[in-house]
Amino acid sequence: MERPVIPFFFLPEVIEFRPLITSLFDLIQKQFEVKFIETEELVQDALIFDLSSGYPLKREVYTKLGLLRPCPELFQQGLHICFETDLKKIDPLASAFSILHCLSEQNLSDAVLDKYGRLTYENSLYKAFHSSYEDLVSPLFRIFLKDYCHIENIRSMAPRSVILTHDIDFLTSGFKQEFKFFLKNPSWSLGKALFKHLFGSKKIWNNISEIISLERTFGVKSTFYLLPNEGFVKNIRQADYGPDILKSTAESILTDEMEVGLHKSSSDHSYLDEAAKFKRSEPFTNRNHFLKYTYPKSWKEMAVEGVEVDTGLGWSDAPGLRNGYPFPFIPFVKPYGIQVVPLVLMDTSFDNFNQNSDIVESFKKMIDQWNNGYTVSVLFHNNYLTPWSNKYFLDQYIEFLKYLTKEGIEVKSSSQINSEQSETI
């Protein structure tokens, strides 16, 4: 079936907003079976962008959005943006752009940030209006296609896929935690592992080879994010391993044909300087330690330093979406090109905040709401995939891999995401 083609035209009065609108069109036509064609002159049946009569691009709103700043509160209805200050009708494109770029997170007071300077889902404006499981942006795209392009029941071409990732914070520690567990739950396997930790070369949480072996049984690959700084930085614990282990671990992972990315530390060192400390795979993929980001500022910082894919767009205290869209997208920052993949599942958020929740069931509830497809990342730290004190998380990860296999959900890599973005539609 041929894609419906939507011609569009910008009147000179709003031509400055063209890059913003076409960035949204790029997302829409990647997700839905439709194609946008810009005309050089006004033609019949073209979608017209102007200030008032066609699709109105309100100057007070779009000027702010183009600068990645929240629009005037008079136009805001929760996370959505309206055409007029009477708030009777939502502007689907302005709303989608604002939600995608987390513009509701700007100008926050210290009172809503946690002790590490992060915005949590619990204290966010997002939580006041929406569940983190809800896809907010795809329905806005459908509203735009129906009401302004006269296309209804459009088919989504988007896949159902995940990126498996692991943050590697701890490789040489773990004895104290596992020894306490051993005293309450003695076993030969744990006793042997504790002995090797003390007197051999195999540390009890150095389990990357075991993770790779497990994933190979399911025929999947993952990305391992390595943390280049040791000790404490800004009261945040960093890696428990030094430069020699960092380099040898990266080499070993790459030899096993898995991906290696940067787990940017809490220091003020640049992304490039930290990534230069070890060999990594292509593309240049990253996730900030402790999910410490300031949006949309952090995207620009990463883009300037050549980060091509970032998989840290998620909440530290809750599973689900932070920008209402279960797909990678390219933020409207210069230099234009960094891909941001939503992080929707992280073991530590369940350990610290959702102890009574089942991880796999939470994922099922999420994707049940994503009728338009999804490509998201999930995170299990390597030390949470050990068979003793954290056995619950290892069991959950195995169940998660079984579920992906059973449901035919594709496992992708950062390299695939990057190459797919480069393909022309």
CSV table of C-alpha atoms in Angstrom, one decimal:
chain,number,residue,atom,x,y,z
A,1,MET,CA,0.0,0.0,0.0
A,2,GLU,CA,1.3,3.4,-1.0
A,3,ARG,CA,1.9,6.0,1.7
A,4,PRO,CA,-0.5,8.9,1.8
A,5,VAL,CA,1.5,12.1,0.8
A,6,ILE,CA,0.9,15.3,2.6
A,7,PRO,CA,2.1,18.5,0.8
A,8,PHE,CA,2.8,21.4,3.1
A,9,PHE,CA,3.8,25.0,2.7
A,10,PHE,CA,5.1,27.8,5.0
A,11,LEU,CA,4.0,31.3,4.5
A,12,PRO,CA,6.9,33.8,4.9
A,13,GLU,CA,5.5,35.1,8.2
A,14,VAL,CA,6.3,31.7,9.9
A,15,ILE,CA,9.2,30.4,7.9
A,16,GLU,CA,11.5,30.7,10.9
A,17,PHE,CA,9.6,27.9,12.6
A,18,ARG,CA,10.1,25.5,9.6
A,19,PRO,CA,13.0,23.5,11.2
A,20,LEU,CA,11.0,22.9,14.4
A,21,ILE,CA,8.0,21.6,12.5
A,22,THR,CA,10.0,19.5,10.0
A,23,SER,CA,11.8,17.8,13.0
A,24,LEU,CA,8.4,16.6,14.1
A,25,PHE,CA,7.5,15.5,10.6
A,26,ASP,CA,10.7,13.4,10.6
A,27,LEU,CA,9.4,11.6,13.7
A,28,ILE,CA,5.9,11.1,12.4
A,29,GLN,CA,6.9,9.6,9.1
A,30,LYS,CA,9.3,7.3,10.7
A,31,GLN,CA,6.5,6.0,12.9
A,32,PHE,CA,3.4,6.1,10.7
A,33,GLU,CA,2.7,5.2,7.1
A,34,VAL,CA,2.6,8.7,5.8
A,35,LYS,CA,5.0,11.1,3.9
A,36,PHE,CA,5.4,14.8,4.1
A,37,ILE,CA,6.5,16.8,1.0
A,38,GLU,CA,7.2,20.5,1.2
A,39,THR,CA,6.1,22.5,-1.9
A,40,GLU,CA,7.9,25.5,-3.3
A,41,GLU,CA,4.6,27.3,-3.8
A,42,LEU,CA,1.1,27.2,-2.4
A,43,VAL,CA,-0.8,24.3,-4.1
A,44,GLN,CA,-4.3,23.0,-3.7
A,45,ASP,CA,-4.9,20.8,-0.6
A,46,ALA,CA,-1.5,21.7,0.9
A,47,LEU,CA,-1.3,22.0,4.6
A,48,ILE,CA,-0.6,25.7,5.2
A,49,PHE,CA,1.4,27.0,8.2
A,50,ASP,CA,0.8,30.6,9.0
A,51,LEU,CA,-0.1,32.8,11.9
A,52,SER,CA,-3.9,32.4,11.9
A,53,SER,CA,-6.0,30.7,9.2
A,54,GLY,CA,-4.2,27.5,8.3
A,55,TYR,CA,-2.3,25.6,11.0
A,56,PRO,CA,-1.5,28.6,13.2
A,57,LEU,CA,2.0,28.8,14.6
A,58,LYS,CA,1.4,31.2,17.5
A,59,ARG,CA,4.5,33.4,17.7
A,60,GLU,CA,4.4,33.7,21.5
A,61,VAL,CA,4.5,29.9,21.7
A,62,TYR,CA,6.8,28.8,18.9
A,63,THR,CA,9.5,31.4,19.5
A,64,LYS,CA,9.9,30.0,23.0
A,65,LEU,CA,9.8,26.4,21.8
A,66,GLY,CA,12.5,27.1,19.2
A,67,LEU,CA,14.8,28.3,22.0
A,68,LEU,CA,13.9,25.1,24.0
A,69,ARG,CA,12.2,27.1,26.6
A,70,PRO,CA,8.7,26.6,28.1
A,71,CYS,CA,6.0,28.7,26.4
A,72,PRO,CA,4.0,31.3,28.4
A,73,GLU,CA,1.9,29.7,31.1
A,74,LEU,CA,-1.2,31.3,29.7
A,75,PHE,CA,-1.1,28.7,26.9
A,76,GLN,CA,-0.3,25.7,29.1
A,77,GLN,CA,-2.8,23.0,30.1
A,78,GLY,CA,-0.8,20.6,32.2
A,79,LEU,CA,1.9,19.3,30.0
A,80,HIS,CA,0.0,20.3,26.9
A,81,ILE,CA,0.0,23.6,25.0
A,82,CYS,CA,-3.1,25.2,23.5
A,83,PHE,CA,-3.6,27.4,20.5
A,84,GLU,CA,-5.2,30.2,22.5
A,85,THR,CA,-5.1,31.4,26.1
A,86,ASP,CA,-8.7,30.2,26.6
A,87,LEU,CA,-7.3,26.7,26.6
A,88,LYS,CA,-10.2,25.2,24.6
A,89,LYS,CA,-8.1,23.5,22.0
A,90,ILE,CA,-4.8,21.7,22.2
A,91,ASP,CA,-2.1,22.5,19.7
A,92,PRO,CA,-0.9,18.9,19.0
A,93,LEU,CA,2.5,19.8,17.4
A,94,ALA,CA,3.5,22.4,20.1
A,95,SER,CA,2.4,19.9,22.8
A,96,ALA,CA,4.3,17.0,21.2
A,97,PHE,CA,7.5,19.2,20.9
A,98,SER,CA,7.3,20.5,24.5
A,99,ILE,CA,6.7,17.0,26.0
A,100,LEU,CA,9.4,15.4,23.9
A,101,HIS,CA,12.0,18.0,25.1
A,102,CYS,CA,10.9,17.8,28.8
A,103,LEU,CA,10.3,21.6,28.8
A,104,SER,CA,8.2,21.3,31.9
A,105,GLU,CA,11.4,20.5,33.8
A,106,GLN,CA,13.0,23.9,33.3
A,107,ASN,CA,13.2,26.6,36.0
A,108,LEU,CA,12.9,24.1,38.9
A,109,SER,CA,13.6,25.1,42.4
A,110,ASP,CA,16.0,23.2,44.6
A,111,ALA,CA,13.1,22.1,46.7
A,112,VAL,CA,11.8,19.7,44.1
A,113,LEU,CA,15.2,18.1,43.4
A,114,ASP,CA,16.6,15.1,45.4
A,115,LYS,CA,19.8,15.2,47.3
A,116,TYR,CA,21.8,14.4,44.1
A,117,GLY,CA,20.2,17.4,42.2
A,118,ARG,CA,17.9,15.2,40.1
A,119,LEU,CA,14.2,15.7,39.4
A,120,THR,CA,12.3,12.6,40.4
A,121,TYR,CA,9.0,11.4,39.0
A,122,GLU,CA,7.4,11.8,42.4
A,123,ASN,CA,8.1,15.5,42.5
A,124,SER,CA,7.5,16.2,38.8
A,125,LEU,CA,4.8,18.1,37.0
A,126,TYR,CA,4.5,15.0,34.8
A,127,LYS,CA,3.2,12.9,37.7
A,128,ALA,CA,0.6,15.5,38.5
A,129,PHE,CA,-1.2,14.8,35.2
A,130,HIS,CA,0.0,11.5,33.8
A,131,SER,CA,1.2,8.0,34.4
A,132,SER,CA,4.7,7.3,33.3
A,133,TYR,CA,3.4,4.3,31.4
A,134,GLU,CA,1.3,6.5,29.1
A,135,ASP,CA,2.4,7.3,25.5
A,136,LEU,CA,1.5,11.0,25.3
A,137,VAL,CA,3.1,11.9,21.9
A,138,SER,CA,1.9,9.2,19.5
A,139,PRO,CA,-1.8,10.2,20.2
A,140,LEU,CA,-0.9,13.8,19.5
A,141,PHE,CA,0.6,12.8,16.2
A,142,ARG,CA,-2.6,10.9,15.4
A,143,ILE,CA,-4.8,14.0,16.3
A,144,PHE,CA,-2.6,16.1,14.0
A,145,LEU,CA,-3.0,13.6,11.1
A,146,LYS,CA,-6.7,13.3,11.6
A,147,ASP,CA,-7.7,16.9,12.2
A,148,TYR,CA,-5.3,18.8,9.9
A,149,CYS,CA,-4.2,16.2,7.3
A,150,HIS,CA,-7.5,14.4,7.1
A,151,ILE,CA,-5.9,11.0,7.5
A,152,GLU,CA,-7.6,8.7,9.9
A,153,ASN,CA,-6.8,5.1,11.0
A,154,ILE,CA,-3.2,5.5,9.9
A,155,ARG,CA,-1.0,2.5,10.3
A,156,SER,CA,2.0,2.5,12.6
A,157,MET,CA,5.1,1.0,11.0
A,158,ALA,CA,7.0,1.1,14.2
A,159,PRO,CA,8.6,-2.0,15.7
A,160,ARG,CA,8.4,-3.6,19.1
A,161,SER,CA,12.0,-3.6,20.3
A,162,VAL,CA,14.3,-3.1,23.3
A,163,ILE,CA,17.9,-2.3,23.9
A,164,LEU,CA,19.5,-4.4,26.7
A,165,THR,CA,22.0,-2.4,28.8
A,166,HIS,CA,24.2,-2.8,31.9
A,167,ASP,CA,25.9,-0.1,34.0
A,168,ILE,CA,29.1,-1.4,35.4
A,169,ASP,CA,29.7,0.4,38.6
A,170,PHE,CA,31.1,-2.4,40.8
A,171,LEU,CA,33.5,-5.1,39.8
A,172,THR,CA,35.9,-5.5,42.8
A,173,SER,CA,33.6,-5.0,45.8
A,174,GLY,CA,30.6,-7.0,47.0
A,175,PHE,CA,32.3,-9.1,49.7
A,176,LYS,CA,30.6,-7.4,52.7
A,177,GLN,CA,27.1,-7.6,51.2
A,178,GLU,CA,27.4,-11.2,50.1
A,179,PHE,CA,29.1,-12.3,53.3
A,180,LYS,CA,26.2,-11.0,55.3
A,181,PHE,CA,23.9,-12.9,53.1
A,182,PHE,CA,26.0,-16.0,53.5
A,183,LEU,CA,25.7,-15.9,57.3
A,184,LYS,CA,21.9,-16.1,56.9
A,185,ASN,CA,21.8,-18.3,53.9
A,186,PRO,CA,25.0,-20.5,53.8
A,187,SER,CA,25.7,-22.4,50.6
A,188,TRP,CA,28.7,-24.1,49.0
A,189,SER,CA,28.6,-22.0,45.9
A,190,LEU,CA,28.6,-18.7,47.7
A,191,GLY,CA,31.2,-19.9,50.2
A,192,LYS,CA,33.5,-20.9,47.3
A,193,ALA,CA,32.9,-17.5,45.6
A,194,LEU,CA,33.7,-15.6,48.8
A,195,PHE,CA,36.9,-17.6,49.2
A,196,LYS,CA,38.0,-16.8,45.6
A,197,HIS,CA,37.2,-13.1,46.2
A,198,LEU,CA,39.6,-13.0,49.1
A,199,PHE,CA,42.4,-15.3,47.9
A,200,GLY,CA,41.9,-15.6,44.1
A,201,SER,CA,41.6,-13.3,41.2
A,202,LYS,CA,37.9,-13.7,40.7
A,203,LYS,CA,35.9,-10.9,42.6
A,204,ILE,CA,32.4,-11.9,43.6
A,205,TRP,CA,30.7,-9.1,41.5
A,206,ASN,CA,32.9,-9.4,38.5
A,207,ASN,CA,30.3,-11.3,36.5
A,208,ILE,CA,30.3,-9.8,33.1
A,209,SER,CA,31.3,-13.1,31.4
A,210,GLU,CA,28.4,-14.8,33.2
A,211,ILE,CA,26.0,-12.1,31.9
A,212,ILE,CA,27.2,-12.5,28.3
A,213,SER,CA,26.9,-16.3,28.6
A,214,LEU,CA,23.3,-16.0,29.8
A,215,GLU,CA,22.4,-13.6,27.0
A,216,ARG,CA,24.0,-15.9,24.4
A,217,THR,CA,21.6,-18.7,25.4
A,218,PHE,CA,18.8,-16.4,24.3
A,219,GLY,CA,20.6,-15.2,21.2
A,220,VAL,CA,20.7,-11.5,22.2
A,221,LYS,CA,23.4,-8.9,22.8
A,222,SER,CA,23.7,-6.0,25.1
A,223,THR,CA,25.6,-2.8,25.8
A,224,PHE,CA,27.9,-2.5,28.8
A,225,TYR,CA,28.5,1.1,30.1
A,226,LEU,CA,31.8,1.5,31.9
A,227,LEU,CA,32.5,4.1,34.5
A,228,PRO,CA,36.0,5.8,34.2
A,229,ASN,CA,36.2,7.5,37.6
A,230,GLU,CA,36.9,5.9,41.0
A,231,GLY,CA,36.0,6.9,44.6
A,232,PHE,CA,33.5,9.6,45.4
A,233,VAL,CA,32.7,12.7,43.3
A,234,LYS,CA,30.2,15.3,44.6
A,235,ASN,CA,29.1,12.9,47.3
A,236,ILE,CA,28.2,10.3,44.7
A,237,ARG,CA,30.0,6.9,44.7
A,238,GLN,CA,31.7,6.2,41.4
A,239,ALA,CA,33.4,3.0,40.2
A,240,ASP,CA,35.2,0.5,42.4
A,241,TYR,CA,37.8,-0.3,39.7
A,242,GLY,CA,40.8,1.6,38.3
A,243,PRO,CA,42.1,2.3,34.8
A,244,ASP,CA,43.8,-1.1,34.3
A,245,ILE,CA,40.5,-3.0,35.0
A,246,LEU,CA,38.6,-0.5,32.9
A,247,LYS,CA,40.7,-1.1,29.9
A,248,SER,CA,40.9,-4.9,30.2
A,249,THR,CA,37.2,-5.1,30.8
A,250,ALA,CA,36.4,-3.0,27.7
A,251,GLU,CA,38.7,-5.2,25.6
A,252,SER,CA,37.1,-8.4,26.9
A,253,ILE,CA,33.6,-7.2,26.2
A,254,LEU,CA,34.4,-6.2,22.7
A,255,THR,CA,36.2,-9.5,22.1
A,256,ASP,CA,32.9,-11.2,23.1
A,257,GLU,CA,31.2,-9.1,20.4
A,258,MET,CA,29.1,-7.0,22.8
A,259,GLU,CA,28.9,-3.2,22.8
A,260,VAL,CA,30.9,-0.9,25.2
A,261,GLY,CA,29.6,2.6,26.0
A,262,LEU,CA,30.6,5.4,28.4
A,263,HIS,CA,28.9,5.6,31.8
A,264,LYS,CA,29.7,9.3,32.2
A,265,SER,CA,30.9,9.9,35.8
A,266,SER,CA,29.7,12.7,38.1
A,267,SER,CA,33.0,14.6,37.6
A,268,ASP,CA,33.4,17.8,35.5
A,269,HIS,CA,35.6,16.0,33.0
A,270,SER,CA,34.3,16.0,29.4
A,271,TYR,CA,32.6,13.1,27.7
A,272,LEU,CA,35.4,12.8,25.3
A,273,ASP,CA,38.1,12.8,28.0
A,274,GLU,CA,36.4,10.0,29.9
A,275,ALA,CA,35.7,8.0,26.8
A,276,ALA,CA,39.3,8.2,25.8
A,277,LYS,CA,40.3,6.2,28.9
A,278,PHE,CA,39.1,3.0,27.3
A,279,LYS,CA,38.3,1.4,24.0
A,280,ARG,CA,34.6,1.5,23.1
A,281,SER,CA,32.4,0.3,20.3
A,282,GLU,CA,30.8,2.5,17.7
A,283,PRO,CA,28.6,4.5,17.8
A,284,PHE,CA,29.6,6.7,20.7
A,285,THR,CA,26.9,5.7,23.2
A,286,ASN,CA,26.5,7.0,26.7
A,287,ARG,CA,24.5,7.0,29.9
A,288,ASN,CA,25.2,9.4,32.8
A,289,HIS,CA,25.9,7.9,36.2
A,290,PHE,CA,23.0,8.2,38.6
A,291,LEU,CA,20.9,9.4,35.7
A,292,LYS,CA,22.2,12.9,36.5
A,293,TYR,CA,20.9,15.1,33.6
A,294,THR,CA,19.5,18.6,33.2
A,295,TYR,CA,17.2,18.6,30.2
A,296,PRO,CA,17.4,19.9,27.5
A,297,LYS,CA,20.8,21.4,28.4
A,298,SER,CA,22.5,17.9,28.8
A,299,TRP,CA,21.6,16.9,25.3
A,300,LYS,CA,23.4,19.9,23.8
A,301,GLU,CA,26.5,19.2,26.0
A,302,MET,CA,26.6,15.6,24.7
A,303,ALA,CA,26.0,16.6,21.1
A,304,VAL,CA,28.8,19.1,21.1
A,305,GLU,CA,31.2,16.4,22.3
A,306,GLY,CA,30.1,13.9,19.7
A,307,VAL,CA,27.9,11.5,21.7
A,308,GLU,CA,25.7,9.8,19.1
A,309,VAL,CA,23.3,7.8,21.3
A,310,ASP,CA,22.3,8.3,24.9
A,311,THR,CA,20.1,5.8,26.7
A,312,GLY,CA,19.5,7.6,30.0
A,313,LEU,CA,16.2,9.4,29.4
A,314,GLY,CA,14.3,7.9,32.4
A,315,TRP,CA,13.3,8.5,36.0
A,316,SER,CA,15.6,7.4,38.9
A,317,ASP,CA,12.6,6.5,41.1
A,318,ALA,CA,10.0,5.0,38.7
A,319,PRO,CA,9.7,2.9,35.6
A,320,GLY,CA,8.2,4.3,32.5
A,321,LEU,CA,8.6,7.3,30.2
A,322,ARG,CA,10.1,10.7,31.1
A,323,ASN,CA,9.2,12.4,27.8
A,324,GLY,CA,5.9,10.7,26.9
A,325,TYR,CA,7.3,8.9,23.8
A,326,PRO,CA,8.5,5.2,23.7
A,327,PHE,CA,10.9,5.8,20.8
A,328,PRO,CA,14.3,7.2,20.2
A,329,PHE,CA,14.2,10.9,19.0
A,330,ILE,CA,16.7,13.5,18.0
A,331,PRO,CA,16.4,16.6,20.3
A,332,PHE,CA,16.2,20.0,18.6
A,333,VAL,CA,19.7,21.0,19.7
A,334,LYS,CA,22.9,22.1,17.9
A,335,PRO,CA,24.8,20.2,16.6
A,336,TYR,CA,21.7,18.3,15.5
A,337,GLY,CA,22.1,14.6,15.6
A,338,ILE,CA,22.3,12.9,19.0
A,339,GLN,CA,19.7,10.2,19.4
A,340,VAL,CA,18.0,9.8,22.8
A,341,VAL,CA,16.6,6.4,23.7
A,342,PRO,CA,14.0,6.3,26.6
A,343,LEU,CA,15.1,4.2,29.6
A,344,VAL,CA,11.9,2.6,30.9
A,345,LEU,CA,13.0,-0.1,33.3
A,346,MET,CA,15.9,0.0,35.8
A,347,ASP,CA,16.5,-2.5,38.6
A,348,THR,CA,17.5,0.1,41.2
A,349,SER,CA,14.3,1.9,41.0
A,350,PHE,CA,12.5,-1.3,42.0
A,351,ASP,CA,15.1,-2.0,44.7
A,352,ASN,CA,14.8,1.5,46.3
A,353,PHE,CA,11.2,2.6,45.5
A,354,ASN,CA,9.0,-0.2,44.2
A,355,GLN,CA,10.0,-3.2,46.3
A,356,ASN,CA,6.6,-4.8,46.0
A,357,SER,CA,6.4,-4.6,42.2
A,358,ASP,CA,7.2,-7.3,39.8
A,359,ILE,CA,9.7,-6.0,37.1
A,360,VAL,CA,8.5,-8.2,34.2
A,361,GLU,CA,4.8,-7.5,35.0
A,362,SER,CA,5.6,-3.8,35.1
A,363,PHE,CA,7.1,-4.0,31.6
A,364,LYS,CA,4.0,-5.9,30.4
A,365,LYS,CA,1.7,-3.2,31.7
A,366,MET,CA,3.7,-0.5,30.0
A,367,ILE,CA,3.8,-2.0,26.6
A,368,ASP,CA,0.1,-3.0,26.8
A,369,GLN,CA,-0.5,0.8,26.5
A,370,TRP,CA,1.9,1.4,23.6
A,371,ASN,CA,-0.3,0.4,20.7
A,372,ASN,CA,1.8,2.4,18.3
A,373,GLY,CA,4.9,0.4,18.9
A,374,TYR,CA,8.1,1.1,21.0
A,375,THR,CA,11.9,1.0,21.0
A,376,VAL,CA,13.1,1.5,24.5
A,377,SER,CA,16.1,0.6,26.7
A,378,VAL,CA,16.2,-1.4,29.9
A,379,LEU,CA,18.9,-1.4,32.6
A,380,PHE,CA,20.1,-4.2,34.9
A,381,HIS,CA,23.4,-3.4,36.7
A,382,ASN,CA,25.9,-6.2,36.7
A,383,ASN,CA,26.0,-6.5,40.5
A,384,TYR,CA,22.2,-7.0,40.4
A,385,LEU,CA,22.7,-10.1,38.3
A,386,THR,CA,24.5,-12.2,40.9
A,387,PRO,CA,22.9,-15.4,42.2
A,388,TRP,CA,23.0,-14.6,45.9
A,389,SER,CA,21.8,-11.5,47.7
A,390,ASN,CA,20.4,-10.1,44.4
A,391,LYS,CA,19.0,-13.4,43.1
A,392,TYR,CA,15.5,-11.9,42.8
A,393,PHE,CA,16.9,-9.5,40.1
A,394,LEU,CA,18.8,-12.2,38.3
A,395,ASP,CA,15.6,-14.3,38.2
A,396,GLN,CA,13.6,-11.3,36.9
A,397,TYR,CA,16.2,-10.7,34.2
A,398,ILE,CA,16.0,-14.3,33.1
A,399,GLU,CA,12.2,-14.1,33.0
A,400,PHE,CA,12.4,-10.8,31.1
A,401,LEU,CA,14.6,-12.5,28.4
A,402,LYS,CA,12.2,-15.4,28.2
A,403,TYR,CA,9.3,-13.0,27.8
A,404,LEU,CA,11.1,-11.1,25.0
A,405,THR,CA,11.7,-14.4,23.2
A,406,LYS,CA,8.2,-15.7,23.7
A,407,GLU,CA,6.6,-12.5,22.4
A,408,GLY,CA,8.9,-12.0,19.5
A,409,ILE,CA,10.1,-8.7,20.8
A,410,GLU,CA,13.3,-7.7,18.9
A,411,VAL,CA,16.5,-6.9,20.8
A,412,LYS,CA,18.4,-4.1,19.1
A,413,SER,CA,21.8,-2.5,19.7
A,414,SER,CA,22.8,1.1,19.8
A,415,SER,CA,24.6,0.5,16.5
A,416,GLN,CA,21.3,-0.6,14.9
A,417,ILE,CA,19.4,2.4,16.3
A,418,ASN,CA,22.1,4.7,14.9
A,419,SER,CA,22.2,3.0,11.4
A,420,GLU,CA,18.4,3.0,11.2
A,421,GLN,CA,18.3,6.7,11.8
A,422,SER,CA,20.7,7.3,8.9
A,423,GLU,CA,18.4,5.4,6.5
A,424,THR,CA,16.2,7.6,4.3
A,425,ILE,CA,12.5,6.9,4.4
